[in-house]
């Protein structure tokens, strides 16, 4: 039997008996085809990087059905007779890029590019859907939903959404954000050829069936299914029933199981069918969620449309397209999966039809409630169909569904979901069904006690209060559930929302559909300055179209060398323990394992080092004693990446903790036991003024106030990866996704004990770094090198997402204690700080934290500033320098102090901020050598300018009016400034001109997505263009920036700190100046105009050296300067759920004379949204020993399209010429991240209004204090708790008292 399918029009045929049924489409694409656009990022269906278009042909209707799927979960065997289209199948550099690729490039919507191919396919699929719809129009709403399930860590999404909207029929190009098409009045429409997705030859394939004797079988009828399942049970076969296989994204252990039989249910027509009968709708259990949504929308019944609307918030579109409704219900019943479908169908009164093996394959119909309450379904039993009944008296029925989740539009499990169906006449409840689920219970339930209580009653405030009180006693999460009180309060809040609307004679959301686009934006860029053209021109990012098509090569895209092996890490799960040994479960070596590499395998001439920086080193492998959880113990090497990962999961490390001191797991314990890292004097910031004097001059003081800040994970889309290849003469070549190849180079050499000239580290591009690919990439590269050296075979690894999250760490947590003195006006006179920074077990580059933190904190004039900073050495995972390391914490501390002062004086925080802004004189005092000239200090004027352009004062009044007239929604608005010091450092470059006039450029900086190559190309074109050859304007097209090679480009230094692009441009400019000097005599001899190519030909003929190298060193000019920015953010908080919606953000950022405004704009937006994740969304939770618990896309939520500001306005300020900087430019990569604090501060303002309201209801004595701290991140449970978990009860109690007092 054959498995036949097509990929990008190419035919593939495999012997079905030779295919492992557990093989995913992603594995086949990446390891057995040349197509590399499909990326592995999470392996859970949670990110969209692996999305492909799957096309099926109906030979009867002669139609093609196209839809996206997550290839990391889709089983290869399930695509028989299907066609797969990847991004390079849409278009490529050889055949021409697709319009979608051009749009992503033209809208500057690709930075690191790792997510862009998946984005492209998602958009393509949405465009196909619109063509097959009744209107055939692609709208702005559809455009935004097209990529709502795809993750991006670089761009901030605004540019991506605009690229999608450029295809919408209801959007004008002038309404979209900055792009390279601005001068065009319209853009080409999307056109599709069916042949692109489904080749003709596949339509003619002979229909094949899968034999029931194979390990994979696809029955085509229920009777055939009964026969196969019955035989499996008789033979005691371990069988799995497969529809979409999406469950393996959540239950990852299922991937490791060895099944005797895979039974594919998707070929059974009866199980895919959705039909409407007189009594209701019957849904085949194998019908996909997307098919069910489409079918329910067509039914003229508001309950069914509500069900469909709710289902659209389940997972992402590319998961719904393959996930089955029956599979979802079985997971809920068998494995306690927190299902939304189970809850909403329970309220709708659904029933299920079960094929029971205990009854010889007979059918049994039970209510969904009975099904959920029953014992777990046997592996040989299955749900055949689900029935949803029609309801009579529809005019009197009210149906509504609810869910509270970190992402409003889906791709996040709910904290609690609910659905209510009620028959109501004249505010009297005739009957009702109240279902709740996903709150930490076994399964969705009906609250029959509340149903019985409400039935027959007229809804009043008092009745509703009693019902809600009763409900609170029933909806109780089981022990161990996170945020239990919050989840219970959600149930009460949703019930309130549903029934309280009846008091105002409104049926809740019955016909209301939100059809307005979520997002809008504006960008104001400085006028293009032609002085240094093409520097300063907003050209599209170099290689953006290649990234969109998926042809851009990342480390894991490099074809595996012959005999290549694959590695996976075994890490410590104990913070401080002796390692007795490593073994595998069942004491048998797993399939494919070749070796287990540990510290014993480090060459005797080498050292066990995984990081080397000057005199600082860190171990590669744990030796006898683990230092922290997540520490590398060993590298399992196997014949495939899957075998390596499986073996690592099966590894058992035996520990011994006797006779050891207890581990240090907190900064307090570290201080108590004097476990501290030394801070070198030159890295310790200077105090400012006399705080004792400042305190004595203060009218008021706040003493010993405390703040705690947690961590944040990098979540680059490309996880840590490396490939090590042994070379001749005991040398080695390492391909590494690394921000510091130079230090990786020296680390590998030190570990292997070989000279550095025998090590070569190559880095072409990195799929996102944010500091996580600096220190933390080195052990990955070095471990591969050690394994390759020992085994004398190439060894590569692509670290899976969970392992990456556990071993890599993130931001530095810290505890801050401060005392502040201030005048009655709000002017601060002194600030004293004690800061305990959790560095972890090893120092890494954490020595920069004190200066960075204080540098950002000094943005206000504190009068006098003193601090005691300690770097605490703990037995926790070593922290890394994540984007804006220390700076983001410093700016938050400053805002927390300001807001505390404002609250204590009952002043507006904005007024306190303004009175404490620096004058140039105080700036020079606090920042000394980096303050620059007076005209360079733009922050004060920017504060006022943004106040006007954002209409700040007017909106403050509007927010106040809104809060006065809305009980369960409150808004807040805040304006926040930043100052961000940066440093320049030595950066090398080389420019070489080839005989045909093309130019090759090498720089020490690494392209991470920040547009470094683009700016370097522009600088090269400008600097060589000074020769004024004919056709000089075409130089940009001749320039290619090539990969970093540590044997070619030495002294590469560190790519980070926001100034590497500037430094690389400066280095290239020096090289070009040298070349210009060499070519100038030839120009003069020519006696007139000469073309570039002719000039180069003459230079070659006369043996002019056309390769120039140089090292830019900033000693001649100040190495530090200050960046300024201001942001205004407005938010709305839902007091029932705690959900915070960012309504609008306005940013004004001083970008100097930008080297590329389009690139810098993307950096500003992307940094801000990453900061938004830190302040509002990303919960980095560990267990008691420091092991990360939120270790997947299911539990760790970065921002998505639906969580960024709904209106996002950015203005870049050109602050003029700055002679001492690189063509007057300024940094943009990290500083804007700090501006996201404005969202956190605005949220605090909204919460303060909620607490004022609660004090009014409860009385000032019983109400909450207006002096409070808002933790970071301000997640939904945190916000809700501060607004009042009992907000609806308090409101109803107050209302009842009002009624009683009026009687």
Short mmCIF file of C-alpha atoms in Angstrom, two decimals, residues 719-929:
data_model
loop_
_atom_site.label_atom_id
_atom_site.label_comp_id
_atom_site.label_asym_id
_atom_site.label_seq_id
_atom_site.Cartn_x
_atom_site.Cartn_y
_atom_site.Cartn_z
CA UNK A 719 15.31 27.95 19.98
CA UNK A 720 18.98 27.33 20.79
CA UNK A 721 20.68 25.40 18.02
CA UNK A 722 24.14 24.45 16.80
CA UNK A 723 25.94 22.14 14.38
CA UNK A 724 29.54 21.00 14.99
CA UNK A 725 31.55 19.36 12.19
CA UNK A 726 34.99 17.85 12.79
CA UNK A 727 37.53 19.08 10.27
CA UNK A 728 41.07 18.18 9.23
CA UNK A 729 44.06 18.54 11.50
CA UNK A 730 42.03 18.16 14.72
CA UNK A 731 40.05 21.31 13.96
CA UNK A 732 36.32 21.91 14.14
CA UNK A 733 33.69 24.07 12.45
CA UNK A 734 30.70 25.16 14.51
CA UNK A 735 27.54 26.72 13.11
CA UNK A 736 25.84 28.51 15.95
CA UNK A 737 22.77 30.68 16.43
CA UNK A 738 24.75 33.06 18.58
CA UNK A 739 25.01 36.75 19.42
CA UNK A 740 28.70 36.51 20.39
CA UNK A 741 30.49 34.15 17.97
CA UNK A 742 33.86 35.49 19.14
CA UNK A 743 33.32 34.26 22.69
CA UNK A 744 31.75 31.00 21.50
CA UNK A 745 34.93 30.54 19.50
CA UNK A 746 37.25 30.95 22.48
CA UNK A 747 34.96 28.83 24.69
CA UNK A 748 35.02 25.89 22.25
CA UNK A 749 38.79 26.14 21.94
CA UNK A 750 39.27 26.21 25.72
CA UNK A 751 36.92 23.27 26.25
CA UNK A 752 38.54 21.09 23.58
CA UNK A 753 42.04 22.19 24.56
CA UNK A 754 43.02 23.21 21.04
CA UNK A 755 44.42 26.48 19.65
CA UNK A 756 41.84 29.04 18.61
CA UNK A 757 43.06 28.90 15.01
CA UNK A 758 41.61 25.38 14.84
CA UNK A 759 38.12 26.55 15.70
CA UNK A 760 35.78 28.27 13.29
CA UNK A 761 32.36 29.58 14.35
CA UNK A 762 29.95 30.64 11.62
CA UNK A 763 26.73 32.54 12.19
CA UNK A 764 24.66 33.70 9.22
CA UNK A 765 21.50 34.91 10.96
CA UNK A 766 19.69 34.34 14.22
CA UNK A 767 15.95 33.70 14.58
CA UNK A 768 15.57 36.12 17.44
CA UNK A 769 17.98 36.66 20.29
CA UNK A 770 17.06 39.40 22.80
CA UNK A 771 20.18 38.53 24.81
CA UNK A 772 19.24 34.86 25.10
CA UNK A 773 21.60 33.88 22.29
CA UNK A 774 24.57 35.52 24.01
CA UNK A 775 25.92 33.56 26.98
CA UNK A 776 23.26 30.85 26.85
CA UNK A 777 24.07 29.81 23.26
CA UNK A 778 27.67 28.99 24.09
CA UNK A 779 27.11 25.78 26.09
CA UNK A 780 24.90 24.51 23.26
CA UNK A 781 27.61 25.07 20.66
CA UNK A 782 30.33 23.74 22.97
CA UNK A 783 28.42 20.58 23.91
CA UNK A 784 27.96 19.76 20.21
CA UNK A 785 31.67 20.40 19.67
CA UNK A 786 32.66 18.06 22.52
CA UNK A 787 30.37 15.32 21.16
CA UNK A 788 31.63 15.80 17.59
CA UNK A 789 35.22 15.74 18.79
CA UNK A 790 34.72 12.50 20.74
CA UNK A 791 32.66 10.66 18.13
CA UNK A 792 34.41 12.19 15.10
CA UNK A 793 31.08 12.70 13.44
CA UNK A 794 29.02 15.84 12.89
CA UNK A 795 26.68 16.53 15.81
CA UNK A 796 23.83 19.01 15.83
CA UNK A 797 21.02 19.90 18.17
CA UNK A 798 17.83 21.86 17.98
CA UNK A 799 16.76 22.31 21.58
CA UNK A 800 13.05 21.65 22.12
CA UNK A 801 11.02 24.51 23.54
CA UNK A 802 10.51 23.06 27.02
CA UNK A 803 14.20 22.31 27.51
CA UNK A 804 15.12 25.72 26.12
CA UNK A 805 12.81 27.46 28.59
CA UNK A 806 14.09 25.44 31.54
CA UNK A 807 17.80 25.75 30.74
CA UNK A 808 18.01 29.27 29.33
CA UNK A 809 16.35 31.33 32.05
CA UNK A 810 15.51 34.97 31.50
CA UNK A 811 15.40 38.32 33.25
CA UNK A 812 16.83 38.90 36.70
CA UNK A 813 14.29 38.77 39.53
CA UNK A 814 14.98 41.20 42.32
CA UNK A 815 13.79 42.59 45.60
CA UNK A 816 13.86 46.35 46.14
CA UNK A 817 13.50 48.19 49.41
CA UNK A 818 13.37 51.96 49.20
CA UNK A 819 12.88 55.04 51.32
CA UNK A 820 11.95 58.34 49.75
CA UNK A 821 11.68 61.89 51.01
CA UNK A 822 9.58 64.53 49.27
CA UNK A 823 7.98 67.95 49.57
CA UNK A 824 4.24 68.55 49.78
CA UNK A 825 4.38 69.64 46.13
CA UNK A 826 5.56 66.19 45.13
CA UNK A 827 9.16 67.27 44.52
CA UNK A 828 11.39 64.44 45.66
CA UNK A 829 14.44 65.35 47.72
CA UNK A 830 16.09 61.99 48.32
CA UNK A 831 15.80 58.32 47.35
CA UNK A 832 17.59 55.50 49.14
CA UNK A 833 17.55 51.99 47.70
CA UNK A 834 18.59 48.50 48.72
CA UNK A 835 18.45 46.18 45.72
CA UNK A 836 18.97 42.42 45.88
CA UNK A 837 19.39 40.95 42.40
CA UNK A 838 18.99 37.21 41.91
CA UNK A 839 21.87 36.36 39.58
CA UNK A 840 21.58 32.60 39.96
CA UNK A 841 24.42 30.14 40.42
CA UNK A 842 26.89 31.70 37.98
CA UNK A 843 27.70 35.29 37.13
CA UNK A 844 27.63 35.31 33.32
CA UNK A 845 27.32 38.91 32.16
CA UNK A 846 25.25 39.94 35.18
CA UNK A 847 28.02 42.28 36.28
CA UNK A 848 26.44 44.96 34.06
CA UNK A 849 23.15 44.89 35.95
CA UNK A 850 23.89 47.53 38.63
CA UNK A 851 24.99 50.24 36.21
CA UNK A 852 22.16 49.49 33.77
CA UNK A 853 19.53 49.53 36.48
CA UNK A 854 20.66 52.81 38.01
CA UNK A 855 21.17 54.35 34.58
CA UNK A 856 17.46 53.97 33.75
CA UNK A 857 16.29 54.80 37.27
CA UNK A 858 18.07 58.16 37.19
CA UNK A 859 15.56 59.44 34.63
CA UNK A 860 14.02 61.60 37.37
CA UNK A 861 15.73 64.23 39.48
CA UNK A 862 15.66 62.52 42.87
CA UNK A 863 17.48 65.37 44.56
CA UNK A 864 19.94 62.91 46.03
CA UNK A 865 20.31 59.20 45.26
CA UNK A 866 22.03 56.44 47.20
CA UNK A 867 21.86 52.68 46.80
CA UNK A 868 23.23 49.40 48.03
CA UNK A 869 23.12 46.80 45.25
CA UNK A 870 23.97 43.16 45.84
CA UNK A 871 24.39 40.46 43.21
CA UNK A 872 23.05 37.41 45.00
CA UNK A 873 24.50 33.99 44.26
CA UNK A 874 21.73 31.41 44.61
CA UNK A 875 21.14 27.79 43.63
CA UNK A 876 18.71 28.98 40.99
CA UNK A 877 19.08 29.03 37.24
CA UNK A 878 21.67 31.56 36.14
CA UNK A 879 20.00 34.60 34.64
CA UNK A 880 20.80 36.10 31.28
CA UNK A 881 20.96 39.66 30.04
CA UNK A 882 17.58 39.97 28.34
CA UNK A 883 16.73 42.96 26.15
CA UNK A 884 17.12 46.12 28.25
CA UNK A 885 18.72 44.16 31.15
CA UNK A 886 18.35 46.08 34.40
CA UNK A 887 17.07 49.10 32.51
CA UNK A 888 13.46 47.91 32.41
CA UNK A 889 13.55 47.10 36.13
CA UNK A 890 15.13 50.47 36.84
CA UNK A 891 12.43 52.40 35.02
CA UNK A 892 9.71 50.41 36.80
CA UNK A 893 11.24 51.12 40.20
CA UNK A 894 11.27 54.82 39.35
CA UNK A 895 7.58 54.75 38.38
CA UNK A 896 6.63 52.76 41.48
CA UNK A 897 8.29 55.39 43.67
CA UNK A 898 6.58 58.24 41.80
CA UNK A 899 3.16 56.61 42.10
CA UNK A 900 3.64 55.88 45.78
CA UNK A 901 4.53 59.51 46.41
CA UNK A 902 1.55 60.69 44.37
CA UNK A 903 -0.85 58.39 46.26
CA UNK A 904 0.43 59.50 49.65
CA UNK A 905 -0.14 63.15 48.71
CA UNK A 906 -3.41 62.52 46.84
CA UNK A 907 -1.84 64.11 43.78
CA UNK A 908 -2.04 63.01 40.16
CA UNK A 909 0.96 60.86 39.28
CA UNK A 910 1.44 62.83 36.04
CA UNK A 911 1.96 66.03 38.02
CA UNK A 912 4.53 64.34 40.27
CA UNK A 913 6.36 63.00 37.21
CA UNK A 914 6.49 66.42 35.60
CA UNK A 915 7.79 68.22 38.66
CA UNK A 916 10.61 65.67 38.95
CA UNK A 917 11.73 65.74 35.32
CA UNK A 918 15.34 66.76 34.85
CA UNK A 919 16.54 70.16 33.86
CA UNK A 920 19.75 70.01 31.86
CA UNK A 921 21.67 71.01 35.00
CA UNK A 922 20.29 68.11 37.05
CA UNK A 923 20.74 65.77 34.08
CA UNK A 924 24.43 66.67 33.93
CA UNK A 925 24.70 66.02 37.67
CA UNK A 926 23.10 62.58 37.47
CA UNK A 927 24.58 61.41 34.16
CA UNK A 928 27.85 63.33 34.08
CA UNK A 929 29.88 62.20 31.02
#
